[in-house]
Short mmCIF file of N, CA, C and O in Angstrom, two decimals:
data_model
loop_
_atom_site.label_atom_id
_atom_site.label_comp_id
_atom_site.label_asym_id
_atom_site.label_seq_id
_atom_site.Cartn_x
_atom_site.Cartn_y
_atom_site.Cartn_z
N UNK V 1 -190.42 20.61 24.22
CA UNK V 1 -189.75 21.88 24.15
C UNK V 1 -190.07 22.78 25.33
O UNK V 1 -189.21 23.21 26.10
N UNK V 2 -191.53 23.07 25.43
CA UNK V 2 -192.01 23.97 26.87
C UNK V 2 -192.25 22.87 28.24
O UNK V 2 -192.74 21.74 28.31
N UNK V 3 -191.72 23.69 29.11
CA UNK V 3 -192.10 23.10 30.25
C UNK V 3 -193.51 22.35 30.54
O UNK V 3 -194.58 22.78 30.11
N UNK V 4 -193.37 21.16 31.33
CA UNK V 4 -194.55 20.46 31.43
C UNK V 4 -195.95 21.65 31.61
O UNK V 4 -195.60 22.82 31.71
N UNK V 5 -197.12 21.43 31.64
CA UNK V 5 -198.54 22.15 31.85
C UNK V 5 -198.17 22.21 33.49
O UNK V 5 -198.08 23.38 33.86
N UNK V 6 -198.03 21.59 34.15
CA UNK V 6 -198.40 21.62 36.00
C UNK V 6 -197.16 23.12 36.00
O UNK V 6 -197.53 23.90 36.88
N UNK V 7 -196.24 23.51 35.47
CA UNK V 7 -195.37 24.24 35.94
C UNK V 7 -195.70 25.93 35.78
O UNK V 7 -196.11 26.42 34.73
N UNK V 8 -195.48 26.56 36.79
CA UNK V 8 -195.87 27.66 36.76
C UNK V 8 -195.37 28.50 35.81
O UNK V 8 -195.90 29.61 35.70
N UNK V 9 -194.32 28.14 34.99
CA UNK V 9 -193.76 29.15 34.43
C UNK V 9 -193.61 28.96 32.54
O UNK V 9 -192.64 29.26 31.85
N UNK V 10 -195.04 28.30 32.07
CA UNK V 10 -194.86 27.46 30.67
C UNK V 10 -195.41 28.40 30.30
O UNK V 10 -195.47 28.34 29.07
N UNK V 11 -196.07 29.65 30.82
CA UNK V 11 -197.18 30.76 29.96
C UNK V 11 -196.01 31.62 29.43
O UNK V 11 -195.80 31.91 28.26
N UNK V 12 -195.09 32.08 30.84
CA UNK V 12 -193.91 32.80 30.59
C UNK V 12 -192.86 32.00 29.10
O UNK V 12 -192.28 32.46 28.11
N UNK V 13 -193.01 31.05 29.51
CA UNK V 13 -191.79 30.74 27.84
C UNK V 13 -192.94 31.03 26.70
O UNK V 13 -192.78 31.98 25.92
N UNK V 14 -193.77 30.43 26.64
CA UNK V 14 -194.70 30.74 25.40
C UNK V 14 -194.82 32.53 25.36
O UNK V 14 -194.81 32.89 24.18
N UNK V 15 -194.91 33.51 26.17
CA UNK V 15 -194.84 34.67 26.30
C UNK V 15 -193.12 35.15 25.46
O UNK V 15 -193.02 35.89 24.48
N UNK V 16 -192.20 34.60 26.05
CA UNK V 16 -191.43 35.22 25.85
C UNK V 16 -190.72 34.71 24.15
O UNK V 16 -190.05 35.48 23.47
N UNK V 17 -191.05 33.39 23.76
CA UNK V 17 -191.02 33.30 22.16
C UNK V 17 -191.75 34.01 21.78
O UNK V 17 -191.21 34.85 21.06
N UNK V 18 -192.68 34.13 21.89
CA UNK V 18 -194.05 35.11 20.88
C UNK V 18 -193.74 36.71 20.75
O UNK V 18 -194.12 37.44 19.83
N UNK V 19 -192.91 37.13 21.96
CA UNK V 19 -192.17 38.59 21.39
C UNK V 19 -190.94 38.43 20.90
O UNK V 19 -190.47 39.38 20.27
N UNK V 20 -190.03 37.07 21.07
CA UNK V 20 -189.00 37.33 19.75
C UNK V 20 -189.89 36.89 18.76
O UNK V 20 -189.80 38.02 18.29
N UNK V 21 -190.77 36.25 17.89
CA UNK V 21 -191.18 36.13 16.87
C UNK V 21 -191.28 37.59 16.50
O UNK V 21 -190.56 37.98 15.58
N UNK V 22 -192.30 38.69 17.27
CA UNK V 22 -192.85 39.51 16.93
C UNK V 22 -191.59 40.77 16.82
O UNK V 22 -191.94 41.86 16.40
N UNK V 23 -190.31 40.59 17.16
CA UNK V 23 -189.50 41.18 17.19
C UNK V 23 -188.58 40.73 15.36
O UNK V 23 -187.87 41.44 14.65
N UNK V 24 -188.92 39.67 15.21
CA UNK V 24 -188.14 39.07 13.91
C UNK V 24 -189.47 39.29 12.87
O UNK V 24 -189.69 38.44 12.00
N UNK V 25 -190.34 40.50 13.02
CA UNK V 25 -191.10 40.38 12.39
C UNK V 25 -190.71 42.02 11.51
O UNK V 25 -190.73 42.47 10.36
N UNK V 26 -190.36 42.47 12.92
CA UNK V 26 -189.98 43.60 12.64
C UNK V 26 -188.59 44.10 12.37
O UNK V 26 -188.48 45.24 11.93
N UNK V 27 -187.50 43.37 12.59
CA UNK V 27 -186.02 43.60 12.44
C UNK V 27 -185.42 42.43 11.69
O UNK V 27 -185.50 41.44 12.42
N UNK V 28 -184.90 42.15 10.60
CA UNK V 28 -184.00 41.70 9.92
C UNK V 28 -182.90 40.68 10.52
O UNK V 28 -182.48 39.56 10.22
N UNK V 29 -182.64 41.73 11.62
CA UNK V 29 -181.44 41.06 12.04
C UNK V 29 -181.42 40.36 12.87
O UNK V 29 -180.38 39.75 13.09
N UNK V 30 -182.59 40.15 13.68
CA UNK V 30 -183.21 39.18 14.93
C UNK V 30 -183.78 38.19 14.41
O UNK V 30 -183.95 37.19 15.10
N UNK V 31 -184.26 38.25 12.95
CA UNK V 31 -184.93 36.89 11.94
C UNK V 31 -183.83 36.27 11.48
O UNK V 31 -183.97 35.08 11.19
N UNK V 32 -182.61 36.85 11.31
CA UNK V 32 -181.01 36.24 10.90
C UNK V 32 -180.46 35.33 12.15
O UNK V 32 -179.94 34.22 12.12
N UNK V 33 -180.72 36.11 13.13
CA UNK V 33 -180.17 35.40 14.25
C UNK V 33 -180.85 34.38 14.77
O UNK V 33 -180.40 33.25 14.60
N UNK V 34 -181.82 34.54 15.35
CA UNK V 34 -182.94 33.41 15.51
C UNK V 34 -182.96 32.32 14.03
O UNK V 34 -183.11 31.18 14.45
N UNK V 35 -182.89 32.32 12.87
CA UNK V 35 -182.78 31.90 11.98
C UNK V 35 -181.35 30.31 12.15
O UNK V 35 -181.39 29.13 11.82
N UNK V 36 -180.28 31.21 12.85
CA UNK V 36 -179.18 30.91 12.93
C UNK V 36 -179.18 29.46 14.05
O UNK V 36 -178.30 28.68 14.45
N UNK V 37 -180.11 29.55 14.19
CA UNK V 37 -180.50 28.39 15.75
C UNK V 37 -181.42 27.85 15.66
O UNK V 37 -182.54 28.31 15.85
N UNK V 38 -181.07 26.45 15.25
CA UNK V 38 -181.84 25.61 14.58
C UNK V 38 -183.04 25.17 16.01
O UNK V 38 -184.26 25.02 16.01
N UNK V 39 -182.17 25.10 16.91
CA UNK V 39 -183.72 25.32 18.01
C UNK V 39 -184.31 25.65 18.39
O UNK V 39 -185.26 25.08 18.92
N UNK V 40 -184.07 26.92 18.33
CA UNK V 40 -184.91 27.96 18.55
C UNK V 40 -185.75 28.40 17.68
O UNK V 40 -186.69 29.11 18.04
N UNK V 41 -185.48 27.93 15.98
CA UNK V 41 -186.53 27.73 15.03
C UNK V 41 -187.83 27.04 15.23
O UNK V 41 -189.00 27.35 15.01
N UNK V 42 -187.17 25.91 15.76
CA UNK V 42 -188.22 24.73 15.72
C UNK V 42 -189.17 25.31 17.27
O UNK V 42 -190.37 25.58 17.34
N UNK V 43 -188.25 25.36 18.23
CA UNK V 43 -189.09 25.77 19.69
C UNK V 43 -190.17 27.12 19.09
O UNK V 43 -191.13 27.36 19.83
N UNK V 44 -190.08 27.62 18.36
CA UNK V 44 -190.96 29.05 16.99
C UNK V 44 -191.95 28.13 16.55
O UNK V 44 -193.09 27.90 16.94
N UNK V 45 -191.44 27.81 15.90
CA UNK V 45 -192.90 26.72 15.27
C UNK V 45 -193.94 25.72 15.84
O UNK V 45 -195.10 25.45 15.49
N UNK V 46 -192.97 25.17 17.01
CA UNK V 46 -193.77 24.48 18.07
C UNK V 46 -195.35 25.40 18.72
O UNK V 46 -196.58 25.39 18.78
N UNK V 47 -193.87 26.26 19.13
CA UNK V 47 -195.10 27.42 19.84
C UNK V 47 -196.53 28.09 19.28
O UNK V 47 -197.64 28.31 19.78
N UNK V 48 -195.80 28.34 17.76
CA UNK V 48 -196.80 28.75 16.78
C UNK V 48 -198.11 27.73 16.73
O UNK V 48 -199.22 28.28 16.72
N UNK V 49 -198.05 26.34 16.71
CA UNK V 49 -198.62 25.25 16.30
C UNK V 49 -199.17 24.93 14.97
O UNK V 49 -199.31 23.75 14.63
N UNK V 50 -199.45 25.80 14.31
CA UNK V 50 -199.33 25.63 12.75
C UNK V 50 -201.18 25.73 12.50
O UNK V 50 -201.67 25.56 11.38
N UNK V 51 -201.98 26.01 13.66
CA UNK V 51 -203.24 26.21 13.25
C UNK V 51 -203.71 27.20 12.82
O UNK V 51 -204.70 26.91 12.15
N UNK V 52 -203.52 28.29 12.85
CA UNK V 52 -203.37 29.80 12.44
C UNK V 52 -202.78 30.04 11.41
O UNK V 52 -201.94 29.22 11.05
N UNK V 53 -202.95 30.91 10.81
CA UNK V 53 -202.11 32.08 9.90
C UNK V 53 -200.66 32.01 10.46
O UNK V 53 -200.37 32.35 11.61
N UNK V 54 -199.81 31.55 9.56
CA UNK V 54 -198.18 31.83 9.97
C UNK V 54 -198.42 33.60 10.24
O UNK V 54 -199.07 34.43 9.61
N UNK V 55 -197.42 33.73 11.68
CA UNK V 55 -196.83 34.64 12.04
C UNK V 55 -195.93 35.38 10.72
O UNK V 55 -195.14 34.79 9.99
N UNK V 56 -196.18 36.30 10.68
CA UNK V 56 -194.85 36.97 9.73
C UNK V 56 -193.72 36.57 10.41
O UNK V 56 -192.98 35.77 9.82
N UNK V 57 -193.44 36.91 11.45
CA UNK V 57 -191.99 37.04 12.01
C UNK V 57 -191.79 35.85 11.47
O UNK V 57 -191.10 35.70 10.47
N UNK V 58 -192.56 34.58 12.31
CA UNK V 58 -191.78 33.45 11.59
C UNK V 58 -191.77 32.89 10.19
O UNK V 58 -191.24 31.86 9.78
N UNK V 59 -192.45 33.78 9.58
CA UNK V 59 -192.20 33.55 8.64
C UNK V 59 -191.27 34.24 7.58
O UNK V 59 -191.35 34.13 6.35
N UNK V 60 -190.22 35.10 8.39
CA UNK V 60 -189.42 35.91 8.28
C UNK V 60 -188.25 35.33 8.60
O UNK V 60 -187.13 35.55 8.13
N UNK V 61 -188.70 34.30 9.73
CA UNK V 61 -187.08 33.66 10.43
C UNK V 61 -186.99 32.36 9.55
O UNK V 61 -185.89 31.82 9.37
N UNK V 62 -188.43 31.74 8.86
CA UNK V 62 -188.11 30.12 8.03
C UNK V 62 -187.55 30.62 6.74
O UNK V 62 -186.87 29.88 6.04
N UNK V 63 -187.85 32.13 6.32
CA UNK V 63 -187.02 32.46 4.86
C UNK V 63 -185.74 32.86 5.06
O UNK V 63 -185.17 33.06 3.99
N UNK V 64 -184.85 33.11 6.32
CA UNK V 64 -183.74 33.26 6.37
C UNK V 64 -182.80 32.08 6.44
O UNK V 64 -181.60 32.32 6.39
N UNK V 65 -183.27 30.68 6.58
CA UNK V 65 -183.07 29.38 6.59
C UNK V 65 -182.30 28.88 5.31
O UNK V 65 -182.47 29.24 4.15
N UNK V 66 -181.70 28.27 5.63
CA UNK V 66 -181.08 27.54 3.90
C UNK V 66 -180.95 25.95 4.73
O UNK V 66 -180.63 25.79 5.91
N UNK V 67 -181.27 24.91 3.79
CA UNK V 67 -181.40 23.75 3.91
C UNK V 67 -183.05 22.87 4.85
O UNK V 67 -183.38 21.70 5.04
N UNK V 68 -183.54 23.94 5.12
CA UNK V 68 -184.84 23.32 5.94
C UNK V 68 -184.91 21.85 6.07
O UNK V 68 -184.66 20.99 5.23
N UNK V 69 -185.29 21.75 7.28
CA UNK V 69 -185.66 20.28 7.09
C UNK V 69 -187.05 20.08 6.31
O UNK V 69 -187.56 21.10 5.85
N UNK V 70 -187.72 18.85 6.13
CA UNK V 70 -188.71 18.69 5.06
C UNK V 70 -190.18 19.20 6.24
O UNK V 70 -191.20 19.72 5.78
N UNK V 71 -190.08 19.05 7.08
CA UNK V 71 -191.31 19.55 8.16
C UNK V 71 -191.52 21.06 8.03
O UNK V 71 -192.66 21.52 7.93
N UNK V 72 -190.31 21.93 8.02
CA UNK V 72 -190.61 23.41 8.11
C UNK V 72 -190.41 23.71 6.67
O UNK V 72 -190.94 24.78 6.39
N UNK V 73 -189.78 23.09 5.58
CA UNK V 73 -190.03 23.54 4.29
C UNK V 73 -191.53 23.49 4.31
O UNK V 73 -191.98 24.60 4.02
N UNK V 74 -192.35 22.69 4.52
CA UNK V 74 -193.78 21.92 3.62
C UNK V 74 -194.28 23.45 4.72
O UNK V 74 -195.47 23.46 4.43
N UNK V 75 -194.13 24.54 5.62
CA UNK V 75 -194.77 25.36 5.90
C UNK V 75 -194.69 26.55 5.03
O UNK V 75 -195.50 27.42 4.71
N UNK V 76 -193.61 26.33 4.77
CA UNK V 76 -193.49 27.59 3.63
C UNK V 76 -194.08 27.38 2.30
O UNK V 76 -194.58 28.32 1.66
N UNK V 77 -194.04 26.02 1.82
CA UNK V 77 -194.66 26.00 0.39
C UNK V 77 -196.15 26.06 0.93
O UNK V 77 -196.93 26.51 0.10
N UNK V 78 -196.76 25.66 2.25
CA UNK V 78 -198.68 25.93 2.74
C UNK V 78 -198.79 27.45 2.79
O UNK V 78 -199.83 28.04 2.50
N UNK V 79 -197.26 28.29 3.29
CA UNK V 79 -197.97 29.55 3.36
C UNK V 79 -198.19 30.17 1.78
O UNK V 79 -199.01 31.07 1.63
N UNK V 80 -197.63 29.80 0.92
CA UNK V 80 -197.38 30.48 -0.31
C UNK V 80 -198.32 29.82 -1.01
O UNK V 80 -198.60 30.37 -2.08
N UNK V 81 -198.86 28.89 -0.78
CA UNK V 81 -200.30 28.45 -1.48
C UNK V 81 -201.45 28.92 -0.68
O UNK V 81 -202.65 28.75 -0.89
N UNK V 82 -200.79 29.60 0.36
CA UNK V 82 -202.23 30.56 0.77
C UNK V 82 -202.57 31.74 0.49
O UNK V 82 -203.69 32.22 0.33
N UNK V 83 -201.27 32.30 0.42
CA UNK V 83 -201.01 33.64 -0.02
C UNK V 83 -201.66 33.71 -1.96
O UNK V 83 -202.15 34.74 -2.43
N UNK V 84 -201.52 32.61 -2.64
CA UNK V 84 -201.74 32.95 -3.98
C UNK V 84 -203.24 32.72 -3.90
O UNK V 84 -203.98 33.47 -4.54
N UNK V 85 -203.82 31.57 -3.02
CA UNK V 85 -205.37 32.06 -2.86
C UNK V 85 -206.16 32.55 -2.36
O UNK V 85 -207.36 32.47 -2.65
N UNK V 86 -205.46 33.45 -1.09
CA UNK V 86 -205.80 34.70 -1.09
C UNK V 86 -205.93 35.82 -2.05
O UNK V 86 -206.98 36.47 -2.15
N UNK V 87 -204.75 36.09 -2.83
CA UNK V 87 -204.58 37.29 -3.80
C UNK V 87 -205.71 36.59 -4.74
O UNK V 87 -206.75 37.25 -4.86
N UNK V 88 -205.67 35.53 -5.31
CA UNK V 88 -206.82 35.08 -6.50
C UNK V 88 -208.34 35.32 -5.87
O UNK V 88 -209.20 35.46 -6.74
N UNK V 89 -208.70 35.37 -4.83
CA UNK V 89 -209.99 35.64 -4.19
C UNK V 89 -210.21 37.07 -3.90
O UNK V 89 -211.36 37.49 -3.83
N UNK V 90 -209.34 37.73 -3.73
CA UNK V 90 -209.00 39.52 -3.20
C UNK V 90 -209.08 39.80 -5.36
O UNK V 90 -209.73 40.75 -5.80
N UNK V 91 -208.49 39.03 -6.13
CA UNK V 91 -209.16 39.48 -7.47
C UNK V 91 -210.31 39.46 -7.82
O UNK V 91 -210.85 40.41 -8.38
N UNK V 92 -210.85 38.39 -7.58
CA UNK V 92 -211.89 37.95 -8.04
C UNK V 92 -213.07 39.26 -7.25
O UNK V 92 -213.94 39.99 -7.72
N UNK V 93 -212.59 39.08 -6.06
CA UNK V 93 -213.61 40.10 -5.22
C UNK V 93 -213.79 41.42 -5.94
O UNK V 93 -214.85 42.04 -6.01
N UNK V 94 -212.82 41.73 -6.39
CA UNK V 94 -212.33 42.74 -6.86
C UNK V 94 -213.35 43.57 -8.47
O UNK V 94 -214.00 44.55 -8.82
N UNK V 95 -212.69 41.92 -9.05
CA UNK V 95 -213.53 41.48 -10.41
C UNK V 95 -215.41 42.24 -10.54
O UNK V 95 -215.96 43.06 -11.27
N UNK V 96 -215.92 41.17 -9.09
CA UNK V 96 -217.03 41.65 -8.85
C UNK V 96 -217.39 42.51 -8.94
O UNK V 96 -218.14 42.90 -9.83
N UNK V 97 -216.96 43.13 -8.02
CA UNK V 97 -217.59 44.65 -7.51
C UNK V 97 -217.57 45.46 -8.87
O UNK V 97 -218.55 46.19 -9.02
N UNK V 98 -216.70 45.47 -9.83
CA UNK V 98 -216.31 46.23 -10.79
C UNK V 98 -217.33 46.11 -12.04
O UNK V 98 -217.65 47.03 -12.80
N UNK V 99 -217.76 44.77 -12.08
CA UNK V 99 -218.34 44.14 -12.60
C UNK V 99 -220.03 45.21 -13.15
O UNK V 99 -220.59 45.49 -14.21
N UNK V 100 -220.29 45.55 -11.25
CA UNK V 100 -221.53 45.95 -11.74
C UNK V 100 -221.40 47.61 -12.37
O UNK V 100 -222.33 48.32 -12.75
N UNK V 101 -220.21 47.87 -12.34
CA UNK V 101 -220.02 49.46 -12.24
C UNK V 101 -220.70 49.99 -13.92
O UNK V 101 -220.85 49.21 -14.85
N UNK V 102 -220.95 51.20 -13.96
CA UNK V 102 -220.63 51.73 -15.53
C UNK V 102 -220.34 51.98 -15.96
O UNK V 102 -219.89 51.04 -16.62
N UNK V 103 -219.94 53.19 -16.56
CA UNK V 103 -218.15 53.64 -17.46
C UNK V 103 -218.31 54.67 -16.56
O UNK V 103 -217.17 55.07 -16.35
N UNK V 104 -219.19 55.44 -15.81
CA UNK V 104 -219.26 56.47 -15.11
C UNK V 104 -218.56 55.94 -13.59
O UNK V 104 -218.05 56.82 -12.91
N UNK V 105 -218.55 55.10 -13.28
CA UNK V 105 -218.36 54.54 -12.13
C UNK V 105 -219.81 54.28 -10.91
O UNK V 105 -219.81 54.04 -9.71
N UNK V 106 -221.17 54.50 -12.09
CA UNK V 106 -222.24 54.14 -11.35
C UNK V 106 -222.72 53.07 -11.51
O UNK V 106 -222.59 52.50 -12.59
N UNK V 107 -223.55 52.38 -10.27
CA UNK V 107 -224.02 51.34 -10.35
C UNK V 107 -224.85 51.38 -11.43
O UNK V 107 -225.34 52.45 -11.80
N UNK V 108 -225.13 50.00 -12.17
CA UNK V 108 -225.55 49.90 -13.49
C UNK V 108 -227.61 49.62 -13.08
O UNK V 108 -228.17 48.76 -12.41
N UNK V 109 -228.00 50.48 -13.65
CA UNK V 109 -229.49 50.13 -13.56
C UNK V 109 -229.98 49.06 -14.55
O UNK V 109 -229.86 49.18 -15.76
N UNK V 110 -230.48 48.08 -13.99
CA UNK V 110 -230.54 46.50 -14.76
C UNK V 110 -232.30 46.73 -15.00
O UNK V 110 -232.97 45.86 -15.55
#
């Protein structure tokens, strides 16, 4: 998808996807459009590489998608099993802390 490594200008394409992502992160209608171009999806995800935290944007432009292929579906069902164990750990954390409180909201002397 990006220009070979020896070429001077492969930082610039990786530069210039990473602000439309960050642009479809923030506008609707640039996640519709980009959405709309099935290569420019995939050249998104390439770029992304999938080691990180999905981008919102793109993950803004794979929910405007209908029919996914089975490679960029299986990212959306990883982000949404991250997202639910995140929120179950942000409870639990939650749980804790509360845990030691007292009806006053002071720490409990044990």
């Amino acid at each position: 998808f990006f220009p070979d490594v020896t070429q001077p200008w492969r930082e610039a394409c990786y530069r210039s996807v990473a602000a439309l992502v960050n642009q479809c992160e923030k506008c609707e209608e640039c996640a519709e459009f980009c959405a709309s171009n099935r290569k420019l999806t995939l050249l998104m995800v390439h770029c992304w590489g999938g080691k990180a935290l999905i981008h919102q944007g793109l993950l803004a432009i794979l929910n405007q998608q209908t029919n996914l292929p089975e490679c960029l579906f299986e990212i959306l069902v990883k982000e949404e099993r991250r997202k639910k164990l995140a929120q179950q750990a942000q409870h639990n954390k939650q749980q804790s802390c509360t845990a030691g409180m007292g009806n006053n909201g002071n720490i409990k002397n044990e």
